[in-house]
């Protein structure tokens, strides 16, 4: 049964992918939240992977991890960065997960001999997942973003579920459809036909959108809007323009100017409540656009051809830059390009260096060489997950003089396994959802860079890894100057390493980037940028 007080908004997309449905959904959520509503956003992904955890980043970009250990679509990162509220397992559902659940039930005999079909069994399960968040009673409004583009074969069951929900008397919901109004330079015209066709495709599935959001490079005239309204059976004020913005963080304010919040609230029969001020948000944007100086940071990773692979890291740099009144110029460096010979050339101009997370052998030596360079040249360094593990390997090889030191992930028979498989990972062969995932406790040592950044002893950060620091070597590391300044006390796992003699050298086994938001920039990123700027001035 559904909690009838929760309202649902479905966000669908037409014409083309990559229109920024996630940003529009997050922006709508933001401006509704600013009016005093509690809002959450959910993403339904039409692919058959059970979750994106097993996907190569080149496929869909970064895999975002929630507190409760779900491996999810990167749009959930946008939701958290915009709303400043954590998401959970229930916020991301894939076709794979839906089918897995239904097929397991079939095997248990739960369907009592019935033929199991897309309609009603798959669609019922989709509808159940949509209402899971609403039924918690925590949210006034649940926004559900439907991945893919209307007309895709894979999206059909989702659109069908939306159609059914629209007809359920106890469910109050609306559909916001995002399309593109392309500009044809040759004729100097904005064209509405693709939008008309896309709405027609939705109508063929029995869904009439309530609001249209039109992505456009140019201002839409009233005429264009009226035309779209007329052809698409939409109230003219519910045709909203979403002009290309300077930054994604402008979009909530642009949507507010277009009164998307008011239109949506009217359609859901909800009051406007308080006038939103979005003060903190506006301050953030003002600072973002008026930095007092800039700082150059290198991001060394192996997936840099697709920048979305490091989405949360890139966004965390924007947040922490603003906090320092600095523009962060990110230099994307391919770890495979970094060699002893080229290190100077590639890294010398940087004020700070981040070595990214990752899996597998490719690019490892370049990461280790980068870290050696940062360590020896006193360049502020932040290593995340694999980046931290590489810092440990580098230190073992070049300071402890264990030439063949490595992680057993890359070199199972290394004589010096300074990074090795965690106890509870041994014997696990299945790849999906089996890493150490989600939020874990970490206790900080008081006189450390990490403690300085956080300003407290107990922190909780999100993890996604199988390997860990091998405590057998800890004493030697500490004697030579690399200290474990953060530990998980329950399992005695090293979570943070630092080199106190270095101006700012911090490696973390967890992923701080997942918890950085506009209103709460992550303290480690903030201090890393601060240290990098101090380095620049030196
Ligand atoms: N591959 C490493 C591990 O599994 C690091 C993972 C990561 O960087 N997220 O431990």
XYZ file of C-alpha atoms and ligand atoms in Angstrom:
548
model
C 0.000 0.000 0.000
C 1.186 3.478 -0.671
C 1.446 6.381 1.702
C -1.078 8.617 -0.003
C 0.464 11.821 1.275
C 3.625 11.348 -0.781
C 3.540 12.840 -4.264
C 5.490 11.472 -7.199
C 7.197 13.256 -10.057
C 8.511 11.251 -12.996
C 11.222 12.766 -15.127
C 11.499 11.300 -18.600
C 13.728 12.288 -21.496
C 13.219 12.523 -25.226
C 15.005 13.344 -28.503
C 18.495 12.411 -27.340
C 20.440 11.177 -24.367
C 22.853 13.373 -22.378
C 20.392 16.236 -22.050
C 21.057 16.499 -18.353
C 17.972 14.805 -16.970
C 19.835 14.148 -13.730
C 20.682 17.816 -13.326
C 17.137 18.921 -14.102
C 15.744 16.383 -11.627
C 18.252 17.468 -8.970
C 17.503 21.146 -9.632
C 13.769 20.626 -9.363
C 14.331 18.742 -6.121
C 16.520 21.578 -4.857
C 13.968 24.319 -5.451
C 11.184 22.232 -3.930
C 13.397 21.522 -0.936
C 14.031 25.264 -0.652
C 10.278 25.712 -0.248
C 10.293 23.471 2.772
C 9.433 20.109 1.238
C 11.373 16.969 1.982
C 12.341 15.515 -1.342
C 14.313 12.540 -2.541
C 15.297 11.452 -6.030
C 15.451 7.981 -7.462
C 16.999 6.766 -10.703
C 15.598 3.872 -12.707
C 18.171 2.498 -15.139
C 16.960 0.346 -18.013
C 20.071 -1.827 -18.385
C 20.337 -5.457 -17.357
C 23.335 -5.206 -15.035
C 22.040 -5.635 -11.499
C 23.957 -2.499 -10.542
C 26.697 -0.420 -12.178
C 29.335 -1.858 -9.820
C 30.536 -4.310 -12.434
C 30.568 -1.744 -15.241
C 33.772 -0.385 -16.688
C 33.875 3.389 -16.068
C 34.215 3.910 -19.841
C 30.644 2.621 -20.137
C 28.747 4.924 -17.791
C 31.320 6.942 -15.924
C 31.912 6.713 -12.201
C 30.150 4.263 -9.945
C 28.761 6.256 -7.013
C 28.636 4.594 -3.605
C 26.032 5.346 -0.939
C 26.366 5.145 2.850
C 24.520 1.832 2.880
C 26.956 0.386 0.360
C 24.953 0.517 -2.860
C 26.980 0.834 -6.052
C 24.924 3.254 -8.098
C 24.635 5.536 -11.087
C 26.621 8.758 -10.976
C 23.404 10.785 -11.064
C 22.939 9.885 -7.394
C 26.067 11.915 -6.789
C 24.352 14.946 -8.304
C 21.301 14.313 -6.138
C 23.416 14.312 -2.989
C 25.543 17.284 -4.004
C 22.435 19.333 -4.744
C 20.179 18.231 -1.894
C 22.795 17.664 0.776
C 20.859 14.571 1.837
C 22.294 11.049 1.526
C 20.723 8.554 -0.847
C 20.476 4.801 -0.350
C 20.062 1.442 -2.030
C 16.429 2.234 -2.823
C 17.396 5.317 -4.830
C 18.792 3.350 -7.772
C 17.026 0.473 -9.468
C 18.019 -1.309 -12.676
C 16.157 -3.645 -14.981
C 18.605 -6.329 -13.917
C 17.607 -5.942 -10.286
C 13.888 -5.981 -11.120
C 14.201 -9.166 -13.161
C 16.481 -10.813 -10.613
C 13.869 -10.216 -7.917
C 10.960 -11.437 -10.029
C 12.849 -14.520 -11.249
C 13.901 -15.422 -7.705
C 10.275 -15.160 -6.629
C 9.247 -17.364 -9.531
C 11.788 -19.986 -8.424
C 10.371 -19.858 -4.917
C 6.967 -20.605 -6.350
C 5.526 -17.286 -5.266
C 3.466 -16.871 -8.441
C 1.503 -20.075 -7.782
C 1.708 -21.496 -11.263
C 0.843 -18.294 -13.096
C 2.657 -17.284 -16.286
C 5.162 -14.613 -15.258
C 5.050 -11.680 -17.678
C 6.370 -8.168 -18.261
C 2.870 -6.903 -17.540
C 1.872 -7.222 -14.728
C 4.804 -8.875 -12.920
C 7.711 -6.736 -14.062
C 5.645 -3.551 -14.058
C 4.272 -4.362 -10.597
C 7.793 -4.763 -9.293
C 8.797 -1.430 -10.880
C 5.810 0.226 -9.221
C 6.703 -1.335 -5.891
C 10.271 -0.020 -6.118
C 9.032 3.445 -7.001
C 6.814 3.507 -3.918
C 9.413 2.082 -1.528
C 10.816 5.554 -0.859
C 7.390 7.139 -0.607
C 6.279 4.487 1.858
C 9.059 5.311 4.299
C 6.949 8.313 5.253
C 10.069 10.479 5.191
C 9.358 12.348 1.977
C 6.677 14.738 0.783
C 7.830 14.284 -2.778
C 9.688 11.488 -4.568
C 11.212 12.388 -7.914
C 11.877 9.369 -10.117
C 14.219 9.884 -13.046
C 13.751 7.297 -15.776
C 17.017 6.581 -17.526
C 17.268 6.295 -21.292
C 15.200 8.042 -23.919
C 11.491 7.632 -24.606
C 11.060 5.198 -27.478
C 13.922 2.914 -26.406
C 12.807 -0.706 -26.233
C 14.435 -1.076 -22.814
C 12.483 1.834 -21.296
C 9.057 0.550 -22.259
C 8.229 -1.324 -19.023
C 9.121 1.797 -17.020
C 6.917 4.059 -19.106
C 4.156 1.473 -18.823
C 4.557 1.498 -15.036
C 4.250 5.288 -15.078
C 1.136 5.039 -17.231
C -0.442 2.650 -14.736
C 0.495 4.782 -11.731
C -1.065 7.838 -13.350
C -4.353 5.940 -13.352
C -4.178 4.713 -9.787
C -6.581 6.892 -7.792
C -4.520 6.863 -4.588
C -1.309 7.940 -6.340
C -0.759 11.616 -6.986
C 1.847 11.991 -9.695
C 2.927 14.065 -12.666
C 5.321 13.591 -15.559
C 8.008 16.112 -16.444
C 9.438 15.439 -19.887
C 12.799 16.842 -20.944
C 13.560 17.377 -24.611
C 15.859 19.320 -26.894
C 15.016 22.282 -29.099
C 17.905 22.316 -31.548
C 19.117 25.482 -33.249
C 19.761 25.190 -36.970
C 22.511 27.644 -37.755
C 21.922 27.518 -41.501
C 18.374 28.824 -41.199
C 18.911 30.577 -37.881
C 15.912 28.792 -36.387
C 14.988 26.887 -33.246
C 13.170 23.714 -34.203
C 10.349 22.246 -32.134
C 9.574 19.203 -34.293
C 11.838 16.782 -32.367
C 9.985 17.754 -29.189
C 6.634 17.205 -30.833
C 7.740 13.766 -31.986
C 9.092 12.857 -28.615
C 5.835 13.808 -26.887
C 4.023 11.786 -29.541
C 6.175 8.778 -28.613
C 5.158 9.211 -24.978
C 1.507 9.523 -25.983
C 1.758 6.289 -27.937
C 2.626 4.655 -24.637
C -0.403 6.293 -23.084
C 1.430 8.960 -21.103
C 0.600 12.642 -21.428
C 3.379 14.747 -19.910
C 2.279 17.503 -17.540
C 5.362 19.691 -17.826
C 7.882 20.058 -20.636
C 11.418 21.222 -20.013
C 13.155 22.277 -23.204
C 16.928 22.245 -23.412
C 18.090 25.002 -25.721
C 21.201 26.958 -26.614
C 19.175 30.114 -27.247
C 16.383 31.936 -25.533
C 13.015 30.540 -26.586
C 10.523 33.151 -27.735
C 6.996 33.129 -26.331
C 5.912 32.058 -29.796
C 8.023 28.935 -29.714
C 6.736 28.048 -26.263
C 3.139 28.605 -27.300
C 3.633 26.434 -30.347
C 5.076 23.612 -28.263
C 2.239 23.969 -25.760
C -0.354 23.796 -28.507
C 1.071 20.751 -30.258
C 1.887 18.853 -27.109
C -1.319 19.470 -25.102
C 0.508 21.352 -22.378
C -0.504 24.446 -20.503
C 1.740 27.278 -21.848
C 3.163 28.116 -18.399
C 4.207 24.479 -18.041
C 6.566 24.775 -20.994
C 9.843 25.552 -19.279
C 13.015 26.628 -20.975
C 16.341 25.226 -19.803
C 18.968 27.266 -21.523
C 22.586 26.065 -21.475
C 24.159 27.248 -18.243
C 27.673 28.299 -17.333
C 27.745 25.679 -14.585
C 25.374 22.919 -13.513
C 24.984 24.755 -10.211
C 23.180 27.613 -12.022
C 20.384 25.306 -13.096
C 18.283 25.398 -9.871
C 18.165 29.191 -10.034
C 17.327 29.153 -13.735
C 14.542 26.666 -13.068
C 13.282 28.859 -10.269
C 13.215 31.902 -12.559
C 11.134 29.839 -14.952
C 8.835 29.006 -12.011
C 9.182 25.275 -12.513
C 8.619 24.812 -8.776
C 5.319 26.691 -8.798
C 4.033 24.906 -11.876
C 4.886 21.529 -10.355
C 3.349 22.367 -6.974
C 0.148 23.564 -8.641
C -0.108 20.357 -10.602
C 0.397 18.330 -7.429
C -2.107 20.518 -5.529
C 0.529 21.470 -2.993
C 0.901 24.971 -1.494
C 3.930 27.135 -2.347
C 4.837 27.373 1.356
C 7.808 29.669 2.058
C 9.521 31.794 -0.606
C 12.834 30.071 -1.224
C 15.913 32.158 -0.562
C 18.609 29.634 -1.508
C 21.051 31.966 0.217
C 23.881 29.500 0.787
C 23.514 28.309 -2.760
C 23.686 31.828 -4.163
C 26.758 32.626 -2.059
C 28.393 29.509 -3.441
C 27.690 30.605 -7.014
C 28.924 34.116 -6.359
C 32.210 32.792 -5.024
C 32.459 30.238 -7.792
C 32.278 32.991 -10.371
C 34.579 35.415 -8.565
C 37.630 33.485 -7.395
C 40.468 35.537 -5.942
C 43.127 33.370 -7.582
C 43.652 29.990 -9.117
C 45.428 26.779 -8.330
C 46.623 23.996 -10.652
C 45.829 20.447 -9.657
C 46.808 17.306 -11.520
C 44.357 14.419 -11.557
C 46.272 11.279 -12.458
C 44.149 8.335 -13.511
C 43.703 5.812 -16.251
C 40.164 6.590 -17.344
C 40.675 10.256 -18.121
C 39.421 9.960 -21.714
C 35.979 9.903 -20.111
C 35.895 12.644 -17.522
C 32.653 11.281 -16.032
C 34.787 8.436 -14.645
C 35.944 10.890 -11.972
C 32.738 12.922 -11.657
C 32.607 13.167 -7.871
C 36.298 14.049 -7.634
C 35.918 16.834 -10.190
C 32.875 18.202 -8.365
C 34.596 17.957 -4.975
C 37.335 20.175 -6.410
C 34.752 22.760 -7.437
C 33.243 22.771 -3.923
C 36.597 22.935 -2.148
C 37.920 25.558 -4.563
C 34.979 27.801 -3.757
C 35.546 27.286 -0.044
C 39.106 28.582 -0.548
C 38.001 31.340 -2.935
C 40.083 29.699 -5.615
C 39.458 28.470 -9.095
C 40.740 24.925 -9.395
C 42.221 24.224 -12.820
C 42.139 20.471 -13.180
C 44.851 18.978 -15.356
C 43.852 15.506 -16.469
C 46.930 13.330 -16.740
C 46.909 9.806 -18.073
C 48.704 7.545 -15.630
C 50.102 5.514 -18.520
C 51.894 8.632 -19.769
C 53.885 9.228 -16.595
C 57.399 7.763 -16.682
C 60.580 8.702 -14.809
C 61.758 10.565 -17.935
C 58.537 12.495 -18.488
C 57.525 13.111 -14.883
C 59.140 16.528 -14.731
C 57.485 17.632 -17.928
C 54.063 16.434 -16.952
C 53.995 17.336 -13.275
C 56.332 20.233 -12.664
C 53.726 22.993 -13.192
C 51.260 21.494 -10.711
C 50.517 22.953 -7.275
C 48.965 19.723 -6.023
C 48.504 16.171 -7.268
C 45.649 13.723 -6.784
C 46.089 10.079 -7.693
C 42.757 8.516 -8.479
C 41.041 5.278 -7.473
C 41.026 2.341 -9.848
C 41.367 -1.367 -10.418
C 43.913 -3.564 -12.126
C 47.387 -3.333 -13.513
C 47.088 -0.740 -16.284
C 48.681 2.599 -15.449
C 49.936 1.476 -12.049
C 53.603 2.244 -12.616
C 52.701 5.758 -13.794
C 50.753 6.339 -10.602
C 53.670 5.149 -8.501
C 56.099 7.359 -10.425
C 53.758 10.328 -9.954
C 53.646 9.752 -6.212
C 57.420 9.489 -5.985
C 57.620 12.834 -7.743
C 55.091 14.431 -5.391
C 56.810 12.990 -2.331
C 60.332 14.006 -3.326
C 59.361 17.450 -4.560
C 57.123 18.335 -1.621
C 54.054 18.731 -3.797
C 50.794 18.356 -1.835
C 49.380 14.937 -2.544
C 46.009 13.298 -2.042
C 45.745 9.604 -2.870
C 42.308 8.030 -2.986
C 41.821 4.281 -2.549
C 44.112 2.787 -5.216
C 45.917 6.148 -5.065
C 46.597 5.531 -1.366
C 47.646 1.950 -2.029
C 50.103 3.175 -4.679
C 51.537 5.632 -2.149
C 52.185 2.700 0.164
C 53.825 0.691 -2.621
C 55.966 3.658 -3.652
C 57.145 4.198 -0.092
C 57.956 0.506 0.317
C 59.979 0.423 -2.879
C 61.840 3.702 -2.646
C 62.167 4.349 1.077
C 62.060 0.904 2.654
C 64.006 -0.365 -0.402
C 61.727 -3.318 -1.024
C 62.207 -3.291 -4.789
C 59.464 -5.744 -5.654
C 56.886 -4.447 -3.211
C 53.407 -4.436 -4.681
C 49.741 -5.072 -4.106
C 48.720 -8.681 -4.540
C 45.986 -7.346 -6.824
C 48.630 -6.674 -9.486
C 51.381 -9.076 -8.459
C 49.984 -12.007 -6.469
C 53.427 -13.473 -5.745
C 55.244 -10.310 -4.711
C 57.776 -11.014 -1.950
C 56.584 -7.808 -0.242
C 52.762 -7.753 -0.271
C 52.396 -4.349 1.394
C 48.821 -4.198 0.091
C 46.952 -7.471 0.225
C 43.516 -9.011 0.125
C 41.378 -8.296 3.168
C 40.607 -11.237 5.416
C 36.881 -11.196 4.617
C 37.552 -11.007 0.880
C 39.369 -14.319 0.709
C 37.420 -17.001 -1.112
C 34.979 -14.548 -2.671
C 34.741 -15.204 -6.401
C 31.546 -13.408 -7.381
C 32.183 -9.856 -8.586
C 28.883 -8.087 -8.000
C 28.402 -6.177 -4.754
C 31.078 -8.159 -2.916
C 33.681 -5.493 -2.116
C 33.989 -3.697 1.207
C 31.259 -1.187 0.416
C 29.680 1.767 2.115
C 30.226 3.756 5.261
C 32.719 2.659 7.927
C 34.066 4.219 11.050
C 37.574 5.657 11.105
C 39.394 6.977 14.158
C 41.899 9.779 13.576
C 45.167 10.404 15.319
C 45.082 13.828 16.875
C 48.264 15.348 15.539
C 47.638 14.616 11.881
C 46.710 16.467 8.715
C 43.507 14.477 8.594
C 42.525 15.531 12.121
C 43.352 19.129 11.266
C 41.023 18.915 8.287
C 38.087 17.211 9.987
C 38.459 18.846 13.367
C 37.223 15.691 15.091
C 38.377 12.213 15.963
C 35.584 10.002 14.709
C 34.645 10.103 11.082
C 32.571 7.955 8.741
C 33.543 7.570 5.129
C 32.464 5.425 2.197
C 34.513 2.546 0.868
C 34.767 0.443 -2.266
C 37.742 -1.901 -2.280
C 38.983 -5.437 -1.675
C 42.594 -4.828 -0.720
C 44.097 -3.153 2.319
C 47.326 -2.115 3.981
C 49.237 -5.126 5.312
C 49.723 -4.440 9.025
C 52.739 -6.746 9.102
C 54.752 -3.862 7.630
C 53.236 -1.017 9.643
C 56.065 -0.716 12.153
C 58.694 -0.385 9.443
C 56.650 2.217 7.585
C 56.185 4.264 10.747
C 59.871 4.051 11.624
C 60.742 5.444 8.209
C 58.184 8.244 8.291
C 54.898 7.049 6.805
C 52.299 6.979 9.586
C 48.871 5.413 9.812
C 46.883 8.397 11.076
C 43.434 6.888 10.619
C 42.282 3.393 11.471
C 39.116 1.429 11.541
C 39.210 0.389 15.194
C 36.758 -2.487 14.832
C 38.953 -4.363 12.361
C 42.282 -2.605 12.864
C 42.400 -1.571 9.199
C 44.671 1.249 8.105
C 42.418 3.863 6.505
C 44.775 6.843 6.217
C 48.516 7.180 5.711
C 50.477 10.411 5.994
C 54.072 11.571 5.771
C 54.409 14.174 8.534
C 57.701 15.473 7.162
C 56.057 16.345 3.855
C 54.033 19.621 3.616
C 50.794 17.722 2.852
C 50.852 14.051 1.924
C 47.656 12.130 2.653
C 46.457 8.821 1.284
C 42.993 7.559 2.142
C 41.600 4.072 1.650
C 38.077 5.517 1.451
C 36.413 7.851 -1.040
C 35.987 11.349 0.409
C 34.732 12.640 -2.960
C 31.364 10.900 -2.503
C 30.497 13.029 0.498
C 31.405 16.447 -0.851
C 28.376 18.665 -1.489
C 27.817 22.288 -2.448
C 26.908 23.240 1.105
C 29.406 20.863 2.756
C 32.640 20.754 0.765
C 34.730 17.827 1.928
C 37.303 18.858 4.574
C 40.121 16.788 3.051
C 39.633 18.382 -0.344
C 39.380 21.809 1.273
C 42.687 21.351 3.090
C 44.356 19.762 0.094
C 43.474 22.821 -2.020
C 44.629 25.097 0.769
C 47.964 23.289 0.980
C 48.309 23.329 -2.812
C 47.758 27.068 -2.856
C 50.356 27.560 -0.144
C 52.714 25.477 -2.242
C 51.996 27.680 -5.243
C 52.885 30.791 -3.271
C 56.124 29.247 -2.014
N 41.606 -1.951 -6.606
C 41.771 -1.545 -5.251
C 41.035 -2.459 -4.290
O 40.107 -3.148 -4.689
C 41.342 -0.100 -5.062
C 39.890 0.141 -5.326
C 39.543 1.595 -5.554
O 40.402 2.409 -5.871
N 38.283 1.943 -5.434
O 41.354 -2.505 -3.131
